[in-house]
XYZ file of C-alpha atoms in Angstrom:
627
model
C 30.749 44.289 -43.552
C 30.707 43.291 -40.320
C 30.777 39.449 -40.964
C 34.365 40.690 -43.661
C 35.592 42.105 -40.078
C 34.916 39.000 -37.368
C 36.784 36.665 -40.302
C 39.571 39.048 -41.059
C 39.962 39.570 -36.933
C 40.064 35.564 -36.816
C 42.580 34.986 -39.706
C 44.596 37.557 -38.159
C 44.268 35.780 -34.338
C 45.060 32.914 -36.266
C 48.452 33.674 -37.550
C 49.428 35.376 -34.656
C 48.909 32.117 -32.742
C 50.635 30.247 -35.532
C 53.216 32.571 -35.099
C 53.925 31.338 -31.566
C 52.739 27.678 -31.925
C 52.963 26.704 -35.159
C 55.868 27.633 -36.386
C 56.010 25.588 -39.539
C 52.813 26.892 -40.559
C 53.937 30.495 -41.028
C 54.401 30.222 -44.498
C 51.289 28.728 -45.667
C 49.427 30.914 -44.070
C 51.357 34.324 -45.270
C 50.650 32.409 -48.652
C 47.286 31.884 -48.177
C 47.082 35.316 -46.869
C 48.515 37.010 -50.273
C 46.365 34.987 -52.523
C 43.548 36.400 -50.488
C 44.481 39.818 -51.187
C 45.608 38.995 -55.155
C 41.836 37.982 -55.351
C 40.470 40.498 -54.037
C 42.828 42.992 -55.606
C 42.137 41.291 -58.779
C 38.211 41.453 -58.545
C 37.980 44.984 -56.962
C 35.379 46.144 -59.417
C 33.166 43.271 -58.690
C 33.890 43.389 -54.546
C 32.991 47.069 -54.400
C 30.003 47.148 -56.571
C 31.433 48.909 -59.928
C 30.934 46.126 -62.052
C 29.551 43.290 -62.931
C 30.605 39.956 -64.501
C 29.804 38.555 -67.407
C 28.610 41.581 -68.919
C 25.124 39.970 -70.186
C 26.170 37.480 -67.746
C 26.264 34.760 -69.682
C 25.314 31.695 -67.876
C 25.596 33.061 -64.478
C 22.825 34.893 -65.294
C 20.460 33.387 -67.861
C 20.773 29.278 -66.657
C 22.508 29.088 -63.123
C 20.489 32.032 -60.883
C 17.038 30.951 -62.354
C 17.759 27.037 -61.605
C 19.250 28.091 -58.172
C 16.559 30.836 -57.185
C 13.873 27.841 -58.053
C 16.121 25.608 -55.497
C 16.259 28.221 -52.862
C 12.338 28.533 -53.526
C 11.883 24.725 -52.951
C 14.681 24.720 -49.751
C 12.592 27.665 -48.020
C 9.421 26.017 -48.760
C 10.592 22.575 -46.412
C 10.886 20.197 -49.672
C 14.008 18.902 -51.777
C 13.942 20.370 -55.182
C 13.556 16.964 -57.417
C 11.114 18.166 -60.042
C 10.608 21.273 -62.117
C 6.932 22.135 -62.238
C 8.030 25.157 -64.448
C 10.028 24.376 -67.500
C 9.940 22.159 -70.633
C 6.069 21.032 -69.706
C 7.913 19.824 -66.303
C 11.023 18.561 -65.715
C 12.747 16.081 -63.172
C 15.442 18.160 -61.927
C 17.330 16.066 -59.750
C 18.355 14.574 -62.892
C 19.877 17.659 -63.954
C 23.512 17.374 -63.409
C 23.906 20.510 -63.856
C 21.379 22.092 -61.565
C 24.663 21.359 -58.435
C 22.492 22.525 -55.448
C 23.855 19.731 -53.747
C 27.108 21.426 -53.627
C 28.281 22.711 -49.861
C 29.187 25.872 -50.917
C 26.272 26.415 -53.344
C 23.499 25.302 -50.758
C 24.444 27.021 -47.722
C 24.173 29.819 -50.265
C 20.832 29.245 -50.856
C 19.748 28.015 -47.047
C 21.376 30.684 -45.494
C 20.714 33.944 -47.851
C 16.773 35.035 -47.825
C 16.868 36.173 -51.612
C 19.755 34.723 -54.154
C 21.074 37.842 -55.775
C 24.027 37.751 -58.709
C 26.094 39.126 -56.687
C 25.714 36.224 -54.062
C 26.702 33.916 -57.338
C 29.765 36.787 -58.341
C 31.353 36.066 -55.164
C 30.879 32.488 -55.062
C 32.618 32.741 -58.172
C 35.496 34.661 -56.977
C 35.932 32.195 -53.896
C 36.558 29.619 -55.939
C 39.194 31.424 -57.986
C 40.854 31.874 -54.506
C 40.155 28.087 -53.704
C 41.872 27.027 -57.014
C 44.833 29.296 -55.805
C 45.393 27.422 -52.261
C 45.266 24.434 -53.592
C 47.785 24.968 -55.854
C 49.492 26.471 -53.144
C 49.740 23.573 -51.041
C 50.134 20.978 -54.302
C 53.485 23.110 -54.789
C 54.450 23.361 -51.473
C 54.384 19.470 -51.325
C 56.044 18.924 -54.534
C 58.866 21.668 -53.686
C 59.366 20.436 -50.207
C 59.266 16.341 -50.391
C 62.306 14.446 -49.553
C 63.683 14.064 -53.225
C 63.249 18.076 -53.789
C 65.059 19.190 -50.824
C 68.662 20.778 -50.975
C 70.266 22.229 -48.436
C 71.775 25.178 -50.482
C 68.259 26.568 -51.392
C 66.746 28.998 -48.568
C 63.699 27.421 -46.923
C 61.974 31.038 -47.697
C 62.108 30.561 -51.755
C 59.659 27.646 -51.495
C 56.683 29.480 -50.621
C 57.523 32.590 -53.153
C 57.255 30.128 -56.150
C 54.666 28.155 -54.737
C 53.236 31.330 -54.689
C 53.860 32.030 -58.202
C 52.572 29.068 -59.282
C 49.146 29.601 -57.463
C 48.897 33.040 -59.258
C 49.698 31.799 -62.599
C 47.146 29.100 -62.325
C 44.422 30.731 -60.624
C 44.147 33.490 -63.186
C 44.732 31.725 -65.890
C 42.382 31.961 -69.481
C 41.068 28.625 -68.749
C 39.775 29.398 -65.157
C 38.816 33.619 -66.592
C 36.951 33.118 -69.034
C 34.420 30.835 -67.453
C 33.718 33.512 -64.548
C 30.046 33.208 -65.726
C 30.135 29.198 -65.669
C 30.132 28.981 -62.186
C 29.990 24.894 -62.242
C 32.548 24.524 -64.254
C 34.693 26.987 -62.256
C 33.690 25.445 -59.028
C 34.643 22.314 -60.183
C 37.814 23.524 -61.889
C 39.223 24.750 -58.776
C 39.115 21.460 -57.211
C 41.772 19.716 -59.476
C 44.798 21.156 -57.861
C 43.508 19.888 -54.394
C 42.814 16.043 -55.220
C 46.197 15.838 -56.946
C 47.986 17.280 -53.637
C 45.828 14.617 -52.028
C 46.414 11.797 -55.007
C 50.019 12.603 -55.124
C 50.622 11.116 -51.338
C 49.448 8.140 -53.310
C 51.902 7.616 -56.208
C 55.643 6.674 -56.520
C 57.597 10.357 -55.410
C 60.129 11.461 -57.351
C 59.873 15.426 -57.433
C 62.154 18.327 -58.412
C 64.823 19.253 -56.909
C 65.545 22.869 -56.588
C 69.457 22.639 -58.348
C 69.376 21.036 -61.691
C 69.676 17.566 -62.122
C 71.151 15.262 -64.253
C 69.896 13.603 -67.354
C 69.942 10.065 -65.426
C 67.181 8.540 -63.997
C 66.924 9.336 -59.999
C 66.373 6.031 -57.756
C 62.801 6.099 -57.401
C 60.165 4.554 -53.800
C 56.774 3.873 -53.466
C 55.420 6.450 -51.303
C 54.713 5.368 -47.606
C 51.977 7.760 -47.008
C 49.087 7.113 -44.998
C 45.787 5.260 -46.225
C 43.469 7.460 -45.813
C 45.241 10.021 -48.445
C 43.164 8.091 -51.234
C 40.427 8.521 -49.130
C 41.072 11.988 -48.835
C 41.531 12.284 -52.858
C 38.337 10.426 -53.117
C 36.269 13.259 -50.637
C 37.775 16.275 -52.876
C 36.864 14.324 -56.490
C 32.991 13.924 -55.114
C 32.433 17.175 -53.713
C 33.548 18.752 -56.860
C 31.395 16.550 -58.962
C 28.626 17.753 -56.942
C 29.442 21.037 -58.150
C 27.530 20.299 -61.501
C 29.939 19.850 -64.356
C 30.488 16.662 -65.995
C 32.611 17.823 -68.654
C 35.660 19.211 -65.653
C 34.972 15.901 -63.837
C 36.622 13.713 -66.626
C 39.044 15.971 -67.406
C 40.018 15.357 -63.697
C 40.036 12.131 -63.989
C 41.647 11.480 -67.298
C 44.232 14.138 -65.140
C 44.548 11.494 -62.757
C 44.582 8.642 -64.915
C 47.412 10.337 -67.310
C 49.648 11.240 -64.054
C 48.930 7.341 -62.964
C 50.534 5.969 -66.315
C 53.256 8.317 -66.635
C 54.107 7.185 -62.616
C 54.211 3.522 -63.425
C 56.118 4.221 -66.550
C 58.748 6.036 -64.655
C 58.974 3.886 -61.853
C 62.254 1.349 -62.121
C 61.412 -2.588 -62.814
C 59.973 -4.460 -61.294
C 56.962 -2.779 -62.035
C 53.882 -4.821 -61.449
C 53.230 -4.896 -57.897
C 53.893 -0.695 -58.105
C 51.807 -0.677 -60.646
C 48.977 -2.395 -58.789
C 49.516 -0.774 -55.915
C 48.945 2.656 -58.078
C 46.047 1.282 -60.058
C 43.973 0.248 -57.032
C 44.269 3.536 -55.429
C 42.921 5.274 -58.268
C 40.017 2.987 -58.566
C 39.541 3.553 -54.798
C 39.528 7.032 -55.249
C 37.150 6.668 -58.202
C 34.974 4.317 -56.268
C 34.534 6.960 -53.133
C 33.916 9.795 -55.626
C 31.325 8.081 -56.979
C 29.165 7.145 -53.895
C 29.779 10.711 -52.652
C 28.464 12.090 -55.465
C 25.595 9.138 -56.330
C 22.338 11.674 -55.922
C 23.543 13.380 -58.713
C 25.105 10.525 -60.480
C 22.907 8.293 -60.960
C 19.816 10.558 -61.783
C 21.852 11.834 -64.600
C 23.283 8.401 -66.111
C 19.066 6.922 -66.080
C 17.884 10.792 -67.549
C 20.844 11.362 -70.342
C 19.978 8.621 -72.780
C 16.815 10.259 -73.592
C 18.330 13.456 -73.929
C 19.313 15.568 -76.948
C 23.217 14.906 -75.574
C 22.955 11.679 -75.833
C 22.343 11.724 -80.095
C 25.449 13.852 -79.993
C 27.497 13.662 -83.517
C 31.166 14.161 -83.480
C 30.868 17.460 -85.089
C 28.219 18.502 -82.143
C 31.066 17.157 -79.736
C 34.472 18.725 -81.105
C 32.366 22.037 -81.873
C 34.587 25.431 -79.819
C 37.999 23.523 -80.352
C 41.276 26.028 -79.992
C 42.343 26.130 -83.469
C 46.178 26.183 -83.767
C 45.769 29.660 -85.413
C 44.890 30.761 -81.547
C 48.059 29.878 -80.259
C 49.237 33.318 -80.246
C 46.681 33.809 -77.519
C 49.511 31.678 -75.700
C 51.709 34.876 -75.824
C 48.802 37.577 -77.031
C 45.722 36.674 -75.793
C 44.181 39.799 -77.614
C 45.340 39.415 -80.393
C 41.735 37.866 -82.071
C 39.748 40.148 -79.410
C 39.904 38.062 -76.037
C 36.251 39.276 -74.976
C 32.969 38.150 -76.726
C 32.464 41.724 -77.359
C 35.776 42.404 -79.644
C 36.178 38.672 -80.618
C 36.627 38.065 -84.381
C 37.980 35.313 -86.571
C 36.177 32.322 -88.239
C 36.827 29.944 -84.786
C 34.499 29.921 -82.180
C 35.802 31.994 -79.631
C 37.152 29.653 -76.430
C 39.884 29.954 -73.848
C 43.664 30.370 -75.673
C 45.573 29.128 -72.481
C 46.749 32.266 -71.467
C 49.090 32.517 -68.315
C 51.005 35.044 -68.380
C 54.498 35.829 -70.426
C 57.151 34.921 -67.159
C 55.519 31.539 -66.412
C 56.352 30.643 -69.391
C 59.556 32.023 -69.165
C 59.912 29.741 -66.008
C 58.270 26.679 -67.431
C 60.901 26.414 -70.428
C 63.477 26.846 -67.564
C 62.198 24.328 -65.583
C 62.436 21.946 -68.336
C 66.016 22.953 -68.997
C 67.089 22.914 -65.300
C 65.319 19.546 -65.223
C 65.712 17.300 -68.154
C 64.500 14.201 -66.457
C 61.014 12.809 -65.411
C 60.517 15.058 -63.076
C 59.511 17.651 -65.725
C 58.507 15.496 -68.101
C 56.061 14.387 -66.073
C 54.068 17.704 -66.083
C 54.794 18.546 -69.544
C 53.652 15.328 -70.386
C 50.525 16.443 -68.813
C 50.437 19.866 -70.352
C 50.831 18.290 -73.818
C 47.922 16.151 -73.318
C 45.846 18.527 -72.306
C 46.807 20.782 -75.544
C 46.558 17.663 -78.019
C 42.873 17.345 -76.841
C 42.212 21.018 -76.531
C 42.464 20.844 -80.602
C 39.512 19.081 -80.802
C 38.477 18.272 -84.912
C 42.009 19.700 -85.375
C 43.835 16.845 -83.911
C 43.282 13.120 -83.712
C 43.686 12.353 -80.185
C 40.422 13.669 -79.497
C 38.430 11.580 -81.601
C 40.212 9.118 -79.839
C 39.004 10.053 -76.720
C 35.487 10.289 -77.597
C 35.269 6.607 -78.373
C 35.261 6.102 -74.051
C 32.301 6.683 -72.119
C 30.974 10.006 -71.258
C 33.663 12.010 -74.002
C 31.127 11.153 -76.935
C 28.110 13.914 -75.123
C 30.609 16.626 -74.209
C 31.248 20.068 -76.136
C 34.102 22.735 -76.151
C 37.555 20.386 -76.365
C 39.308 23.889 -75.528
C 38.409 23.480 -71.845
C 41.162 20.420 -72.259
C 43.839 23.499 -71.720
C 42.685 23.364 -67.862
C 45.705 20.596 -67.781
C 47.508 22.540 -69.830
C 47.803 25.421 -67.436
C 47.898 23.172 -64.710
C 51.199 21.409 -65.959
C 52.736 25.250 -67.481
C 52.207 26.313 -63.676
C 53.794 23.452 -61.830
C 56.614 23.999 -64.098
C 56.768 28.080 -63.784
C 57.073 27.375 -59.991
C 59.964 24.684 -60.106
C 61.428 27.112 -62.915
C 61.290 30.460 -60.378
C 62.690 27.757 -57.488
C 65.643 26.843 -59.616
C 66.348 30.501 -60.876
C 66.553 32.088 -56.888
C 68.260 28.950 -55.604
C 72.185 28.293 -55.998
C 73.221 27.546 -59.470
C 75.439 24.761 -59.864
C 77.609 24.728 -63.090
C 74.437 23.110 -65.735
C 71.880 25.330 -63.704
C 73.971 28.159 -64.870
C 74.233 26.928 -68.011
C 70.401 26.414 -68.557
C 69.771 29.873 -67.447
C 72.352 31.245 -69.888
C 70.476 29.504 -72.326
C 66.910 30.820 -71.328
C 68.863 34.383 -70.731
C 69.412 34.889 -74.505
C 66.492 33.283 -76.347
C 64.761 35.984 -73.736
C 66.769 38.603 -75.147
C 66.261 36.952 -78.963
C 62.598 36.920 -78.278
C 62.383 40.624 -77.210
C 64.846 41.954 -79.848
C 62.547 40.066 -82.389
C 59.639 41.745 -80.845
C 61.093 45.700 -80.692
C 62.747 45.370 -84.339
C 59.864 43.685 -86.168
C 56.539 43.089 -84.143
C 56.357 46.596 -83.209
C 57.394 48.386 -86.002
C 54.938 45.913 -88.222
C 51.747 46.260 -86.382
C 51.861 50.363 -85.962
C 52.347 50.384 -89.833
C 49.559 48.228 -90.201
C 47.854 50.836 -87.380
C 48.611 53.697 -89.723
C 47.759 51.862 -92.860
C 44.253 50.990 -91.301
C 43.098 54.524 -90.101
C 41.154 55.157 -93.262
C 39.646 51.923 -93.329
C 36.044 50.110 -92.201
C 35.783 51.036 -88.562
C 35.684 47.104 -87.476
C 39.571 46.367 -89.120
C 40.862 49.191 -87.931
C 39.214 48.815 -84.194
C 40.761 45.280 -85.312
C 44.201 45.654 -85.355
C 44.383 48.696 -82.733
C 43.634 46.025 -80.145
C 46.114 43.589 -81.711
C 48.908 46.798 -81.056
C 47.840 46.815 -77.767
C 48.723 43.259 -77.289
C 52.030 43.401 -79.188
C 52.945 46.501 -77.514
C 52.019 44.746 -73.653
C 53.749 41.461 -74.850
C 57.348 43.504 -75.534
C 56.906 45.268 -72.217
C 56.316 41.935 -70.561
C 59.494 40.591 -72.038
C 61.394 43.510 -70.918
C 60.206 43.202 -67.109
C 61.096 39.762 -67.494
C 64.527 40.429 -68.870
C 65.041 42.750 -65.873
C 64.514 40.056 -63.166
C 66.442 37.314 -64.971
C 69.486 40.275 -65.469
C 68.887 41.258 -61.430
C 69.443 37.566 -60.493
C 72.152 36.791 -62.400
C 74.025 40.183 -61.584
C 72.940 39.860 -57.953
C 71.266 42.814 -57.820
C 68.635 42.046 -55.091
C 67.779 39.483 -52.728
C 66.688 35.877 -54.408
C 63.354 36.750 -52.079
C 63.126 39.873 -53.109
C 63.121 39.077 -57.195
C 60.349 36.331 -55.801
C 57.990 38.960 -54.804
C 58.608 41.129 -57.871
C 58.092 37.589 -60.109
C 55.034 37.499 -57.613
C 53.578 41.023 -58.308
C 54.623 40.735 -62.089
C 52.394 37.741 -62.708
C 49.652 39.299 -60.549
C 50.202 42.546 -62.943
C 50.227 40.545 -66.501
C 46.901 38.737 -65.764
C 45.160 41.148 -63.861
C 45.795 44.144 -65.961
C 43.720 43.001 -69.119
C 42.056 39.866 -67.216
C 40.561 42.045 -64.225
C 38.504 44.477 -66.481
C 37.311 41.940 -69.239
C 33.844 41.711 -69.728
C 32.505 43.715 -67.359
C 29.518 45.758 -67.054
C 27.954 48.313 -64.829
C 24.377 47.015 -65.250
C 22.985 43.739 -63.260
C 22.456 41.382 -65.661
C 19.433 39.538 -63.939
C 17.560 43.246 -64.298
C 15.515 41.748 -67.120
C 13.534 39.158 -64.471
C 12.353 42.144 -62.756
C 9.271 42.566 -64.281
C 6.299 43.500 -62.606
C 4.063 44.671 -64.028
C 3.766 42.028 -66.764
C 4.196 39.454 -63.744
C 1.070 40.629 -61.797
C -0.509 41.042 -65.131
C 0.171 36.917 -65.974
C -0.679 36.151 -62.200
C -4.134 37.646 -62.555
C -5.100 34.858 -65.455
C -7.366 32.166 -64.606
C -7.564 28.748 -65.425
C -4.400 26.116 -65.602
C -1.731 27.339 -68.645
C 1.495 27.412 -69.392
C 3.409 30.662 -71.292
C 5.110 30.371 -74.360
C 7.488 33.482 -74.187
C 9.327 32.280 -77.619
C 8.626 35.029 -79.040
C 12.045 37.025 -80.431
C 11.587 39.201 -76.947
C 14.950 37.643 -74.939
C 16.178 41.154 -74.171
C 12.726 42.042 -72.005
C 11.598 38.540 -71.121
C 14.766 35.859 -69.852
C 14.176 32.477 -71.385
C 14.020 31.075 -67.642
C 11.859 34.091 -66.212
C 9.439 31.464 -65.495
C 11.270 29.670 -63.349
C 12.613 32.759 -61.058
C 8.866 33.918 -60.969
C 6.880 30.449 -59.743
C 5.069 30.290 -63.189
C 4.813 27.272 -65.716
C 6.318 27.517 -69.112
C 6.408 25.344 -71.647
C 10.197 25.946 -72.672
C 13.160 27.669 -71.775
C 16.240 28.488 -71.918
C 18.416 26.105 -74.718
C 19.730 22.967 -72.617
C 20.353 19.620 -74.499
C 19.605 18.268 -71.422
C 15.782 18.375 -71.627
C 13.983 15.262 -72.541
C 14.533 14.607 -76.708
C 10.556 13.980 -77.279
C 9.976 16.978 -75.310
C 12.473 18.669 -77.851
C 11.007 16.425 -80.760
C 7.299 17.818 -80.354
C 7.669 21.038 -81.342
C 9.873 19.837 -84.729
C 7.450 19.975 -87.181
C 5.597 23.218 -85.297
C 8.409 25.211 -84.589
C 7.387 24.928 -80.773
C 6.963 22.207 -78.452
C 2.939 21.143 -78.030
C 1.327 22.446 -75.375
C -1.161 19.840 -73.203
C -4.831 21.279 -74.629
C -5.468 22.471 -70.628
C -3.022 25.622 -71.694
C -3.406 28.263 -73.622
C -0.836 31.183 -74.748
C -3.276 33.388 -75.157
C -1.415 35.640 -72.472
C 1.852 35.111 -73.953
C 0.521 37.411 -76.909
C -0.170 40.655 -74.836
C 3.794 40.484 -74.490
């Protein structure tokens, strides 16, 4: 507590010194300050101690806090953690990409905390949600403030509210929630919006203006920006690959690569020496990501050709794609149960893209107010990330497996990370462009937004509504599961028409002048906040520590007090008393543990034809039957 008080007392000395110095600064650091306080608001339960997240916790609990615990073992002990006495008959886990104790964040965790607890990894987790917000922040700020956005009719003070907005939508979004318990991929996730504020300095700007623009193509400049922004770009893309998730890593970069096209596409002819320019500033950023982030890179490419990944079939690699029946998640996320506890449907359950109802709202308005590059740029980029998110539904992403590294991934869904991204850009140029002077087409495009808003929630009072409580009543006599079935789909219709409603109310105050443009801001602000936090704060939660099950000691002391070399075999249908990876937390040697097609294929390949990997005839499981 007191540590929460000396930084609080510093950001506060901080702004006050801003205040007087640094005036410019003001704004980014009232933003920063509110997305602060919209994290913490959002993750109360977990801050004070009521809950905790996942509610088994998932990988937080069984595969990150045992590989980290055995890091912070090794750290304490004066050595680097490059092999895995423990596991899989021993393991070399430096060449686990996944193991990310090289990450800053992750190992001044581990150096500077005596005992790694879950809820040291819970708010590591909820920093980086707040680190994927201010990094959107300042992405929008750029984009909504460059030279081409600027107008001198729109109020200097909008910019930051939908910058704001933006940040929210983004940093709360399905894509980003429902991987609270991967921590790696989370931690890497929330890097993306900070190398492209850094890779945008890089790349030909044209960016939206705040009044709507005409259909014909704005003059267009490469950027003169200094050269050390693909430096910069370069330092962001290797720390986050550090973090320990391959999979995120090329979605960032494809991100980058995508945004790189669509800029030399865009960009007036002659375009060769642009498109050079652009093309070696990505590979420099590549290059400098790569030697950042060589001891864990190159481990991993020598270990993962004799893995189980590496023998990956294309069914193996498109398995948890979104299937285009899950699009209603877009505007009901639970309507197929958006927990693993109420999920049902015959789809694996993955993220659905959620980001709340008035982002979208703003992104189609954006679009409208914009009908140029400038917004096709990012829905270019949210389209790509939804054509891949299909996975075996779609052919683009068989397409994409055929280059390096696509091939050994899983879960296409986590493609809707770009998605998101691009839906959020847009939301904030939409909000910027609804509280900034209309000229006649802006006016015009949100008279056209105005009433499919009002078609969309007379469609949803005169039919949804009145449907799903009939099938409510209709269901009340039948198998408990349906009926718990479609009670939580009412509960989604029923939030959806109320979200359309408080949208309807801010688009009617703006356009009847009814408050301040930063006043409807704040209420878009506290709306979005309100949408995702409501359900998404709350969902899948629990008030028991999921890492209980390693405390065990009794049978510990009881192993300990064996003599004679062995390894355990704990395979033995008893994962809800004995953790996979217990092992590893405790010092002892097992011969398995927890599922990772990362371990070595022959060490996988033994135990085929046994049902169990071989143990070396020095160990005996003779222990592992008194469990």
């Amino acid at each position: 507590m007191l540590i929460v008080l000396i930084v609080l007392a510093a950001w506060i000395g901080l702004g006050l010194w801003l205040q007087r110095r640094r005036p410019a600064w003001r704004g980014p650091w009232w933003g920063i300050s509110l997305l602060a306080l919209a994290t913490a608001a959002f993750f109360w339960q977990q801050l004070s101690g009521v809950a905790y997240t996942p509610a088994d916790g998932g990988d937080l609990a069984s595969f990150l806090y045992p590989i980290y615990a055995f890091a912070q073992r090794s750290l304490h002990a004066g050595h680097l953690p490059l092999w895995n006495p423990h596991l899989y008959l021993g393991a070399p886990h430096v060449a686990d990409v996944q193991a990310g104790w090289l990450y800053p964040p992750t190992l001044l965790t581990l150096l500077l905390t005596p005992a790694l607890t879950y809820r040291h990894l819970e708010l590591l987790s909820i920093a980086h949600f707040f680190w994927a917000g201010a990094g959107m922040f300042f992405l929008l700020r750029s984009l909504l403030t460059s030279p081409d956005a600027t107008s001198e009719q729109a109020p200097a003070g909008l910019t930051w509210w939908a910058a704001l907005a933006g940040s929210l939508a983004f940093m709360f979004s399905d894509p980003l929630l429902t991987h609270f318990g991967n921590y790696n991929l989370l931690a890497t996730a929330s890097w993306l919006p900070w190398i492209l504020w850094a890779y945008r300095a890089q790349s030909t700007q044209v960016d939206f203006a705040p009044v709507a623009a005409t259909s014909s193509r704005p003059a267009s400049r490469p950027a003169s920006r200094p050269a050390s922004r693909p430096l910069l770009a370069g330092l962001c893309l290797g720390i986050a690959t550090l973090a320990g998730h391959p999979q995120t890593i090329l979605i960032i970069v494809l991100a980058l690569a995508a945004l790189t096209l669509l800029e030399i596409y865009f960009t007036p002819s002659p375009r060769r020496t642009p498109a050079l320019a652009l093309t070696g500033r990505l590979l420099i950023t590549l290059a400098l990501a790569f030697l950042l982030a060589a001891p864990v890179l190159l481990p991993a490419a020598l270990h993962t050709p004799f893995t189980q990944r590496a023998d990956f079939s294309y069914g193996q690699a498109s398995q948890f794609s979104l299937s285009p029946s899950q699009w209603i998640g877009l505007v009901v996320p639970a309507f197929f149960g958006r927990g693993p506890q109420l999920h049902w449907g015959p789809w694996d359950r993955v993220e659905v893209g959620y980001l709340g109802i008035l982002p979208l709202v703003l992104a189609l308005l954006a679009v409208l107010l914009h009908p140029d590059r400038r917004a096709w740029r990012w829905l270019a980029l949210a389209g790509v990330g939804m054509a891949l998110a299909l996975g075996f539904y779609s052919l683009p992403h068989g397409w994409l497996t055929l280059l390096p590294g696509f091939a050994q991934l899983r879960a296409p869904a986590r493609f809707l990370l770009l998605t998101d991204l691009g839906l959020a850009v847009l939301a904030a140029y939409g909000l910027h462009g609804l509280l900034s002077p209309w000229d006649p087409p802006a006016g015009q495009a949100v008279a056209r937004v105005w009433r499919l808003l009002k078609g969309a929630a007379a469609a949803v009072l005169a039919i949804g509504l009145p449907l799903i409580y009939l099938a409510l009543l209709l269901t009340q006599d039948r198998e408990q599961t349906v009926f718990i079935r479609v009670a939580v789909a009412a509960i989604g219709i029923t939030t959806l028409a109320g979200l359309l409603l408080a949208t309807l109310a801010i688009f009617h105050a703006r356009r009847a002048n009814w408050a301040r443009p930063a006043t409807l801001g704040a209420l878009a602000c506290l709306l979005i906040l309100l949408d995702l936090g409501s359900p998404g704060a709350t969902l899948d939660s629990s008030p028991k520590d999921p890492t209980a099950a390693y405390q065990q000691p009794q049978i510990l002391a009881f192993l300990r007090q064996q003599p004679g070399a062995w390894r355990l075999d704990a395979r033995t249908d008893i994962e809800q008393l004995w953790q996979p990876n217990t092992a590893l937390v405790a010092g002892l040697d097992d011969i398995w543990g927890i599922v990772n097609p990362l371990v070595l294929a022959d060490v996988r390949a033994t135990g085929k034809a046994s049902g169990r990997p071989a143990a070396p005839a020095r160990c005996t499981i003779s222990s592992v039957r008194s469990l």
